[in-house]
Short mmCIF file of C-alpha atoms in Angstrom, two decimals:
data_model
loop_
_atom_site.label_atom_id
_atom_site.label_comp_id
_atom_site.label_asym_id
_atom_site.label_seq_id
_atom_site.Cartn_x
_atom_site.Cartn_y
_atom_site.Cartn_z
CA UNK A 11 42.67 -24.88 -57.19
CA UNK A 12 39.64 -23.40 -55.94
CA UNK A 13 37.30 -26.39 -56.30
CA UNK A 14 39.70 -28.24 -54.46
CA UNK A 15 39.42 -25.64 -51.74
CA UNK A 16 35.71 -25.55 -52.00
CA UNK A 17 35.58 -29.47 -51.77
CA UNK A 18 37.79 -29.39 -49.01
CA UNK A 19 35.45 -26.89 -47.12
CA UNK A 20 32.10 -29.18 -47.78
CA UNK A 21 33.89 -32.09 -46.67
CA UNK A 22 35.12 -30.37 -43.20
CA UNK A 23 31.41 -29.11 -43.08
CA UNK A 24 29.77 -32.01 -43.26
CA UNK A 25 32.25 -33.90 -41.45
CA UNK A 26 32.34 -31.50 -38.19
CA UNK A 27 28.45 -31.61 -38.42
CA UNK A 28 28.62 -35.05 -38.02
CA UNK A 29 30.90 -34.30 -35.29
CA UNK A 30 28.55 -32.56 -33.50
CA UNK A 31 25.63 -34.49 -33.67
CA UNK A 32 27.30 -37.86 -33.29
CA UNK A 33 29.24 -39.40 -30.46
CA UNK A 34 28.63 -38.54 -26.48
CA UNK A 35 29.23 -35.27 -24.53
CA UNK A 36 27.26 -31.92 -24.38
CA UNK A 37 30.44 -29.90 -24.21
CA UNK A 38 32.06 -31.69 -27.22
CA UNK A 39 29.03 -31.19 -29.31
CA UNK A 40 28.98 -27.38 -28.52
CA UNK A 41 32.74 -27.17 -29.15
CA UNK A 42 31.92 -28.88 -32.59
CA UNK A 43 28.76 -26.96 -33.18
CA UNK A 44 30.89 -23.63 -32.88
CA UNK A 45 33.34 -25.00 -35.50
CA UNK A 46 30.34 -25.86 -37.56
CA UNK A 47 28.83 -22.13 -37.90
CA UNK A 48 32.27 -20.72 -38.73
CA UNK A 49 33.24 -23.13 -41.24
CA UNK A 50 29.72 -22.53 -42.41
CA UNK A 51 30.33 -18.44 -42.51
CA UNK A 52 33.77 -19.17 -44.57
CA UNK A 53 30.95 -21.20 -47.26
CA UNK A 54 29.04 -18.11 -47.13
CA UNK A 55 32.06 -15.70 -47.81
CA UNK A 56 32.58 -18.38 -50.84
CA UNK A 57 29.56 -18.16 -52.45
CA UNK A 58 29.51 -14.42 -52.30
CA UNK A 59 27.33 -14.00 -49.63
CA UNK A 60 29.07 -12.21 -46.99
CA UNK A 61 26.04 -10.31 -44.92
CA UNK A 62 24.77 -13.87 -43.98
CA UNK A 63 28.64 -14.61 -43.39
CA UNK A 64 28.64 -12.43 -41.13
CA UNK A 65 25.32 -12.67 -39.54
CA UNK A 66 26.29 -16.20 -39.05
CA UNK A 67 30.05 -16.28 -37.81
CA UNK A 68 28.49 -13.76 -35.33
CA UNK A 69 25.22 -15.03 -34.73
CA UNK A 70 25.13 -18.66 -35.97
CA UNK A 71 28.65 -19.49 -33.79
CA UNK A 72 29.38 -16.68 -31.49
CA UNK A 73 26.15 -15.78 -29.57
CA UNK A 74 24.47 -19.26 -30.30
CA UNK A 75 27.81 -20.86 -28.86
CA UNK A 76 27.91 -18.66 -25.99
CA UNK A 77 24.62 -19.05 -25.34
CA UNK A 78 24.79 -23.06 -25.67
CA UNK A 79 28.14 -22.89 -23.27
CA UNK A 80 26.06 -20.67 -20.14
CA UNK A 81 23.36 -23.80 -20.60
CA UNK A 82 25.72 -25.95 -19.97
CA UNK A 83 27.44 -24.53 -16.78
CA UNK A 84 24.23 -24.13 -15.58
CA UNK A 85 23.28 -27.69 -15.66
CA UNK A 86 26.26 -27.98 -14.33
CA UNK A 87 25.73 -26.18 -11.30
CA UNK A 88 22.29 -27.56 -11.14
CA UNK A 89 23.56 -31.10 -11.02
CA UNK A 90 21.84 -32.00 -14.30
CA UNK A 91 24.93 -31.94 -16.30
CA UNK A 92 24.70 -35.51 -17.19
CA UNK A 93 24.26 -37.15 -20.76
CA UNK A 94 20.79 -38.14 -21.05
CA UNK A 95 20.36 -41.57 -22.56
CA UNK A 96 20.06 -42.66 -26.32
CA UNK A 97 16.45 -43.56 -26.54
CA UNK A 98 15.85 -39.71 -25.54
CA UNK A 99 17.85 -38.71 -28.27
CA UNK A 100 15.31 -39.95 -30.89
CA UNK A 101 12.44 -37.98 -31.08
CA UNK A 102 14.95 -34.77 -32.13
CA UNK A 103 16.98 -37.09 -33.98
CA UNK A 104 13.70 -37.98 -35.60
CA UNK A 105 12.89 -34.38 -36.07
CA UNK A 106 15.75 -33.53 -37.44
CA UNK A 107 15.97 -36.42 -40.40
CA UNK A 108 12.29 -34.87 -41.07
CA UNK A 109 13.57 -31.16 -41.44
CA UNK A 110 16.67 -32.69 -43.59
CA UNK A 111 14.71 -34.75 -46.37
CA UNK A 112 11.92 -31.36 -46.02
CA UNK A 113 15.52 -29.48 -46.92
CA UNK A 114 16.24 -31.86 -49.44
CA UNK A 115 12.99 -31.83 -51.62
CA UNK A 116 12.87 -28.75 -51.17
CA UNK A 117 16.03 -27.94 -53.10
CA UNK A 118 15.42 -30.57 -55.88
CA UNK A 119 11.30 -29.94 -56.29
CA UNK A 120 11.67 -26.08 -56.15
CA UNK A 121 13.08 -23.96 -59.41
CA UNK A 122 15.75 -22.38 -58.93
CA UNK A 123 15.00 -18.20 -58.45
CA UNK A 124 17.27 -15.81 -60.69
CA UNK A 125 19.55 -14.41 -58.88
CA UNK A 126 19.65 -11.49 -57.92
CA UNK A 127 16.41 -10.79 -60.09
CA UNK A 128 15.43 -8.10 -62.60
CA UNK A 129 13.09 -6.42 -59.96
CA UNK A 130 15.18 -6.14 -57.13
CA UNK A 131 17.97 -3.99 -59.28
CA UNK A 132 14.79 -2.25 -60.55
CA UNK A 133 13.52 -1.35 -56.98
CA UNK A 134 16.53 -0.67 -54.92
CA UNK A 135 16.81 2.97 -55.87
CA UNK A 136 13.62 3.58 -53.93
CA UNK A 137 14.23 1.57 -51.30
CA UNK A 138 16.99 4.35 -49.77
CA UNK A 139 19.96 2.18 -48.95
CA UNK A 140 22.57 0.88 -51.56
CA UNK A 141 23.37 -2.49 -50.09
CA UNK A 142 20.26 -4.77 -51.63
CA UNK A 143 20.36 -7.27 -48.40
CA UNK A 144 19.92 -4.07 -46.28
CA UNK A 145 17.13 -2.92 -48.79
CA UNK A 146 15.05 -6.55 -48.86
CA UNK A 147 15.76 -7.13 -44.98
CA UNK A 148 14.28 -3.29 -43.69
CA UNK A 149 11.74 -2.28 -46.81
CA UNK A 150 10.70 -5.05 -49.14
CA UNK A 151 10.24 -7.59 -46.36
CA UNK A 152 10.15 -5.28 -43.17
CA UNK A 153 7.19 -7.87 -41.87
CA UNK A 154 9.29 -10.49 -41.26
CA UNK A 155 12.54 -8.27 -39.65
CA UNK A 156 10.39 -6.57 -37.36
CA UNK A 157 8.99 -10.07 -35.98
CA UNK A 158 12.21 -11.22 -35.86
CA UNK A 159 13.13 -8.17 -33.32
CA UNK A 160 9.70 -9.45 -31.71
CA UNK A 161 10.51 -12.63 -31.48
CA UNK A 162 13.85 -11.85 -29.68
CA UNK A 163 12.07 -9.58 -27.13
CA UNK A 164 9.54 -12.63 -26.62
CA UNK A 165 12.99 -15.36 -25.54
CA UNK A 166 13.97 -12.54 -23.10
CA UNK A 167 11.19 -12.39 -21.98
CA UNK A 168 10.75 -15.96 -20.94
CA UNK A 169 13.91 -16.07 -20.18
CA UNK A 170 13.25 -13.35 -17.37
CA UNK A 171 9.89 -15.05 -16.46
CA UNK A 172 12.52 -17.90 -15.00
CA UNK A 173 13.94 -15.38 -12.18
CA UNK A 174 13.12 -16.69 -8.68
CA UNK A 175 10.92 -14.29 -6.62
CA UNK A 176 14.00 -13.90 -4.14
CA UNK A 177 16.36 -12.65 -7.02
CA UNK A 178 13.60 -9.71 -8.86
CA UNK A 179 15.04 -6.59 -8.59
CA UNK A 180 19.01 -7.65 -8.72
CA UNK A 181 21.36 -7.11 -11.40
CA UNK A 182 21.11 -9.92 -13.85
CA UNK A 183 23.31 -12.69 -14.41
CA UNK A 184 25.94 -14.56 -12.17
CA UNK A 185 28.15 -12.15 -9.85
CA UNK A 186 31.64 -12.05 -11.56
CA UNK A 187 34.68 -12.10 -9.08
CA UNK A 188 37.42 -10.42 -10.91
CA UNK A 189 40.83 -10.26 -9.80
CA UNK A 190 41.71 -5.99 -10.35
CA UNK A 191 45.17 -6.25 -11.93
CA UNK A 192 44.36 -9.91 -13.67
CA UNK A 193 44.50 -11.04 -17.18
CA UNK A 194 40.61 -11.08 -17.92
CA UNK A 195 40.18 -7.51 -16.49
CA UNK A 196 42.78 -6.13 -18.59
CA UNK A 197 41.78 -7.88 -21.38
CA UNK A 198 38.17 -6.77 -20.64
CA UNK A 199 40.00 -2.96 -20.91
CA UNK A 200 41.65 -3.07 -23.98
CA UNK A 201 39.08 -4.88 -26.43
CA UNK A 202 35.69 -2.95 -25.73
CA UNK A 203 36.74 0.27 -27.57
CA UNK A 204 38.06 -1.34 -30.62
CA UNK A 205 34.56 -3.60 -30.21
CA UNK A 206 32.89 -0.60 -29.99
CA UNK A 207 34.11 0.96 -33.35
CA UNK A 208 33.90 -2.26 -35.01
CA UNK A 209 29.91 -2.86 -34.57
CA UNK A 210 29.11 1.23 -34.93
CA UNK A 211 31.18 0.76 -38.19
CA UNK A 212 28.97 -2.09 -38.91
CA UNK A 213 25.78 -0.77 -38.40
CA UNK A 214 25.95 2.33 -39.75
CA UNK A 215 27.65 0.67 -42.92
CA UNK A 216 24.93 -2.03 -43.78
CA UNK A 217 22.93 0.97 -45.66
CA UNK A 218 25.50 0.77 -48.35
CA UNK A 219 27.72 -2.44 -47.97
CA UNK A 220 27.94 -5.64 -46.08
CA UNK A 221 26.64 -4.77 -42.33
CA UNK A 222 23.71 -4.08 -40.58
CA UNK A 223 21.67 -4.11 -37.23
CA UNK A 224 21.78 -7.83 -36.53
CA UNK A 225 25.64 -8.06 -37.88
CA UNK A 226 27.17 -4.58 -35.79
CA UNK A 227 24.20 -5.30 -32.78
CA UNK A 228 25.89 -8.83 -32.10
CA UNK A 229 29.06 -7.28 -31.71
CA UNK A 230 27.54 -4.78 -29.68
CA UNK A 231 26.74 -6.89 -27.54
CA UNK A 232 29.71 -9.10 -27.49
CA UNK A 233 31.34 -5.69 -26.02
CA UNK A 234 28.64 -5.29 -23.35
CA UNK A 235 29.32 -8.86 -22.39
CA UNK A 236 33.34 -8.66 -22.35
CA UNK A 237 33.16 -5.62 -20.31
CA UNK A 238 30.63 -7.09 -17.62
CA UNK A 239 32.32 -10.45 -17.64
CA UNK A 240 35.68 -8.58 -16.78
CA UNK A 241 34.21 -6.81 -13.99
CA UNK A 242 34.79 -3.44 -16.07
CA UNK A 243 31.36 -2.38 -16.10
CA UNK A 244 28.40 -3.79 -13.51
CA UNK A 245 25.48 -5.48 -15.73
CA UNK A 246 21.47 -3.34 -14.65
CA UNK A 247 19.36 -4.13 -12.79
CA UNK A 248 16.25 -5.91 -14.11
CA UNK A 249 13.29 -3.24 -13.51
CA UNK A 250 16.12 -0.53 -14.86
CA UNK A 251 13.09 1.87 -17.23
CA UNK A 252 15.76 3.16 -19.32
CA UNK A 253 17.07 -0.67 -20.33
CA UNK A 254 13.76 -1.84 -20.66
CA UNK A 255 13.51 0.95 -23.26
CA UNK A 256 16.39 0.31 -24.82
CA UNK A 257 15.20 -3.65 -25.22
CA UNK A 258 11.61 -2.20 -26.81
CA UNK A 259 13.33 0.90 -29.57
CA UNK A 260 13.91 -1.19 -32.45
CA UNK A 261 10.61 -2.72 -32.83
CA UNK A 262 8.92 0.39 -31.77
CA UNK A 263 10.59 2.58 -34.02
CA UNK A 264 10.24 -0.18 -36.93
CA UNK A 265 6.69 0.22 -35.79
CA UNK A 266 6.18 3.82 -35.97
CA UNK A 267 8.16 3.89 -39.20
CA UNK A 268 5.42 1.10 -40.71
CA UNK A 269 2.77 3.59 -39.54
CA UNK A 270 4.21 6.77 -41.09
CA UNK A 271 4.31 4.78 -44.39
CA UNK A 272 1.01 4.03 -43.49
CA UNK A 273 0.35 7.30 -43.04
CA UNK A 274 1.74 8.63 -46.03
CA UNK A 275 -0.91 6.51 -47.87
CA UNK A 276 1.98 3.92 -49.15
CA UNK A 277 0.53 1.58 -46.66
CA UNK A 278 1.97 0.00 -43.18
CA UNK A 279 5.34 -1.16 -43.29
CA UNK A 280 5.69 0.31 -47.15
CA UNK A 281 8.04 3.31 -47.20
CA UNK A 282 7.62 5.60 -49.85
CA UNK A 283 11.17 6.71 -51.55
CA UNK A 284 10.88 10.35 -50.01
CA UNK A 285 11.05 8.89 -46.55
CA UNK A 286 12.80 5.14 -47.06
CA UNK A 287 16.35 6.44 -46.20
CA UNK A 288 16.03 8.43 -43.09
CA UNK A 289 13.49 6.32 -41.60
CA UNK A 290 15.84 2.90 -42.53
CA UNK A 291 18.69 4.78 -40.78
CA UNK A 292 16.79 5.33 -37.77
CA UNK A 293 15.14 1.81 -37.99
CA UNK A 294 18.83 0.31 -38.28
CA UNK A 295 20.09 2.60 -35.15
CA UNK A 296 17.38 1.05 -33.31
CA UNK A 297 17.24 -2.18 -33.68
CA UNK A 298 21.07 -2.57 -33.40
CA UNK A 299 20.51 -1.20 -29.95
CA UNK A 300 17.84 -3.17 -29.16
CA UNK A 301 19.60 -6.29 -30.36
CA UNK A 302 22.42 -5.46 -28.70
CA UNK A 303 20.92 -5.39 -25.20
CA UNK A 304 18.93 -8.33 -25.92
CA UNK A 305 21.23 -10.47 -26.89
CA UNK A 306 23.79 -9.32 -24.45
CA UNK A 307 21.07 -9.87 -21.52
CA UNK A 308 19.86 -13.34 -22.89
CA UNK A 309 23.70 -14.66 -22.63
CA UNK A 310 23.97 -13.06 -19.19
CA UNK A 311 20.09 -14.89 -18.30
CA UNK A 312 18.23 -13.91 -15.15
CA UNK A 313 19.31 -12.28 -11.68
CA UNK A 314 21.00 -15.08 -9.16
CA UNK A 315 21.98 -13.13 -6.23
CA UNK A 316 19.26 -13.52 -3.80
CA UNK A 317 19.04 -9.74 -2.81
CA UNK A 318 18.17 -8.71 0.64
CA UNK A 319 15.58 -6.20 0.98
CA UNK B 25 59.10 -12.63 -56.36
CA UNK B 26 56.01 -12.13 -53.95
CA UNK B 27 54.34 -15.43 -55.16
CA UNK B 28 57.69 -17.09 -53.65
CA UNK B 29 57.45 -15.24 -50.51
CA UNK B 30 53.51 -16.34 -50.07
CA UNK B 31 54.71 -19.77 -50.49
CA UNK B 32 57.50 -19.86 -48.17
CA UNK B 33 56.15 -17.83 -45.41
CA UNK B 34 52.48 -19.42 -45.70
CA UNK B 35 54.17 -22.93 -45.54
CA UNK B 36 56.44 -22.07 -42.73
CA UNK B 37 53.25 -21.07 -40.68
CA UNK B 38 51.47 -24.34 -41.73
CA UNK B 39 54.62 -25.99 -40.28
CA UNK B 40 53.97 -24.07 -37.08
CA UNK B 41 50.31 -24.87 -37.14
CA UNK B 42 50.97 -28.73 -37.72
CA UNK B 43 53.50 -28.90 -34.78
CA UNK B 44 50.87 -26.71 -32.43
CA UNK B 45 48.93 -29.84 -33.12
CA UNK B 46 50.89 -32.69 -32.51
CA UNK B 47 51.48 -30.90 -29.70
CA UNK B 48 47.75 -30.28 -28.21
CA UNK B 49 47.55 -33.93 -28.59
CA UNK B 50 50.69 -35.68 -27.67
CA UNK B 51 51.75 -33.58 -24.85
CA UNK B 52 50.66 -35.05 -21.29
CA UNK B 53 48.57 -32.01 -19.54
CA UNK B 54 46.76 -28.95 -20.21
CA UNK B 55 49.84 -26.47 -19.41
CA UNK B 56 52.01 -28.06 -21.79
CA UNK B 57 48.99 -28.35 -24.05
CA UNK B 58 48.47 -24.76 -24.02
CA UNK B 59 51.86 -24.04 -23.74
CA UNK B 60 51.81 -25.88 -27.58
CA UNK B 61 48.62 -24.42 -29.02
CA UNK B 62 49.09 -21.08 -28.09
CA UNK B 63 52.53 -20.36 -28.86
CA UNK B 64 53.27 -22.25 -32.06
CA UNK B 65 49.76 -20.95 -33.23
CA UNK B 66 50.52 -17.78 -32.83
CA UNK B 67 53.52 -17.47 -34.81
CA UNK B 68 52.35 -19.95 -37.34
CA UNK B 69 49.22 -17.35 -38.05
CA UNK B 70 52.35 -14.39 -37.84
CA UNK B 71 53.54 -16.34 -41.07
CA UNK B 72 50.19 -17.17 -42.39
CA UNK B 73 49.28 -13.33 -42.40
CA UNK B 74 52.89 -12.32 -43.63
CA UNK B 75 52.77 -14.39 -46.46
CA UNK B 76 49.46 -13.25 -47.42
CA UNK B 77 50.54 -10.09 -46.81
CA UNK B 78 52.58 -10.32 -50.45
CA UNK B 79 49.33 -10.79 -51.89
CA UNK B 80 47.97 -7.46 -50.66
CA UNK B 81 46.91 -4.84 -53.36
CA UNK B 82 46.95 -1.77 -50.82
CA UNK B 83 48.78 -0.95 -47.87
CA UNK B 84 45.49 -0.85 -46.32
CA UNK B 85 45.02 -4.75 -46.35
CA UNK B 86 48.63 -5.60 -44.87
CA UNK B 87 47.37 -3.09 -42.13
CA UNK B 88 44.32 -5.43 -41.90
CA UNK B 89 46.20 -8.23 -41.26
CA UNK B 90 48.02 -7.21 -38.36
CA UNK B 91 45.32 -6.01 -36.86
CA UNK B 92 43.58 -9.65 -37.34
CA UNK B 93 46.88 -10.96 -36.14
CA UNK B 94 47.47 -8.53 -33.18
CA UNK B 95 43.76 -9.41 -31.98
CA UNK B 96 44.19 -13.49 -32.84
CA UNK B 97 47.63 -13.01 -30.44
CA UNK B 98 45.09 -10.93 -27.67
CA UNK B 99 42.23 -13.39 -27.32
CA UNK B 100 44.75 -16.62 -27.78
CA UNK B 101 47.02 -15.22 -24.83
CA UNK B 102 44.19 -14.40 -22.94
CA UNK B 103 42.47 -16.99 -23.17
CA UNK B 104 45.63 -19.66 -22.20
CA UNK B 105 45.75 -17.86 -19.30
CA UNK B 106 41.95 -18.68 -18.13
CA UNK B 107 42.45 -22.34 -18.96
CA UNK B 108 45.19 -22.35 -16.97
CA UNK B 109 43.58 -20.70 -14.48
CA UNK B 110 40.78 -22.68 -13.73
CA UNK B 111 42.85 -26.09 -14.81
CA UNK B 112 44.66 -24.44 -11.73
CA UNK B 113 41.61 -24.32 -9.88
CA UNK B 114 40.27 -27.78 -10.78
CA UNK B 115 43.99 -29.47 -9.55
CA UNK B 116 43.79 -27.67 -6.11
CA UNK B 117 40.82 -28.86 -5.21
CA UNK B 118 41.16 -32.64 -6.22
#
């Protein structure tokens, strides 16, 4: 019964990624592409894996799909909403049959790792969380996490490097006309506290089970971004110091955590078991926040309103 | 006793589900569309979450799933209400 369900599950993968890459329309493939990353996050949740299932249904579908969807109204309002023609398809369709056989010998060349290795359960008690994704993502392999929360920094700020000289200074994103006593500003009443619990719960969870900055800061933001779209809370403006510091506290403390290991003599970005817990605590309570507001301002993109000074 | 109940009630929401699609494709414009999708999805997942509901170990999952299914009814009628809204907007001004 449960290979049938399994099979099932590949076959709607595959077949909705073929959706989405075949056949014409922008909107249809982002529609499909959505699909795609949940039924993806159920294969997670199958194979046992439910931090990336959750990293993904969040990340992979929600934000990426948001994100995907404001591109596309905004060609739209640019006029450049139009379907481009096949022949400019091919160089990405090119790249992409590249990364897919790279995939593929990949998984048939390379051995198989054992999973979830004799070291790791031999480690984790010094790592100072319980949940082994947490411990690999913030201690084993904190180089690559923190670059990751550089790398995010580094898209907003292109993305901000696109504002028009008129707009600096004004609140980011499109204005949002809300009707007062409408649907959407009710709605964006009654699901930003229950947000709100649900992505603290996941943050501050992740030390110990399923969770984590990325997971509960994706949420976070997805609250942020209900509230401004229903009018319920006005997004900064884009100078604002303390949002700018909130955009720069997770790699910064991730930063100043590497150096105290550093200077502890463990060596930068190693944390020694007498400091790994409280300093991963405060590294996760960062970062959510700064992936929070990150992701919440890349979805909302640059000021619009021409301000009047 | 409870496996019968899953069955049932997870096949009557199916039946929902399945007639919530016929609908968002047969039906002739978006109201009626929506007026399909939203409300015979909505009580199909009502079933769906009921009869999975016989399943649960602790009291603390069947409170799961009506939370799930009180949110899935949120978004869903919110939601309807924006299409229609701006499928509203878009017949006004042709």
């Amino acid at each position: 019964m449960t290979f049938v369900l399994d099979a099932v599950l590949c076959a709607l993968i595959l077949g909705v990624a073929a959706a989405t890459i075949a056949g014409h329309g922008v909107f249809r493939a982002i529609v499909f592409f959505i699909v795609y990353g949940l039924l993806v996050a159920v294969g997670w949740v199958r194979l046992g894996a439910v931090d990336v299932a959750l990293a993904e249904a969040a990340i992979g579908a929600g934000l990426t799909g948001v994100l995907f969807l404001a591109a596309y109204g905004r060609l739209g309002r640019e006029g450049a909403g139009g379907d481009a023609p096949a022949p400019a398809h091919l160089p990405a369709a090119m790249a992409g049959l590249g990364v897919t056989c790279a995939l593929g010998w990949a998984w048939s060349a390379l051995p198989l790792p054992d999973r979830p290795g004799p070291q790791l359960a031999e480690a984790l008690p010094m790592s100072g969380v319980e949940n082994p994704v947490t411990a690999v993502l913030l201690n084993f392999r904190a180089w690559d996490t923190l670059l990751e929360s550089v790398v995010l920094l580094a898209a907003l700020t292109g993305l901000w490097m696109l504002t028009r000289d008129a707009a600096w200074g004004g609140r980011i994103g499109l204005p949002q006309h809300v009707r007062p006593d409408g649907v959407m500003a009710g709605f964006g009443r009654v699901l930003p506290p229950l947000g709100l619990l649900v992505g603290v719960y996941l943050v501050y969870i992740g030390a110990d089970r399923p969770g984590g900055a990325f997971q509960g800061g994706t949420v976070l933001a997805a609250v942020g971004l209900v509230a401004a779209l229903a009018g319920a809370v006005r997004p900064p403006r884009i100078g604002a110091t303390r949002w700018r510091a909130a955009l720069v506290a997770g790699p910064l403390v991730f930063l100043l955590a590497g150096l105290a290991g550093a200077a502890l003599g463990a060596g930068f970005l190693t944390l020694p078991p007498q400091i790994a817990g409280a300093a991963l605590f405060a590294i996760e309570v960062a970062l959510a926040a700064s992936i929070a507001v990150t992701l919440a301002f890349l979805v909302l993109g640059p000021p619009e309103e021409t301000i009047t000074r | 006793m409870a496996d019968v109940a899953t069955v049932v009630l997870t096949g009557i929401g199916l039946f929902f589900f399945l007639a919530g699609t016929a609908g968002l494709m047969r039906f002739p414009d978006t109201f009626s569309r929506l007026h399909a999708l939203t409300k015979a999805d909505n009580l199909g997942l009502g079933f769906i979450a009921l009869g999975v509901a016989f399943q649960a170990a602790t009291w603390r999952e069947v409170a799961l799933l009506a939370l799930i299914w009180a949110l899935a009814l949120l978004a869903a009628g919110t939601v309807s209400q924006l299409v229609a809204r701006a499928a509203l907007g878009e017949e006004e001004t042709r």
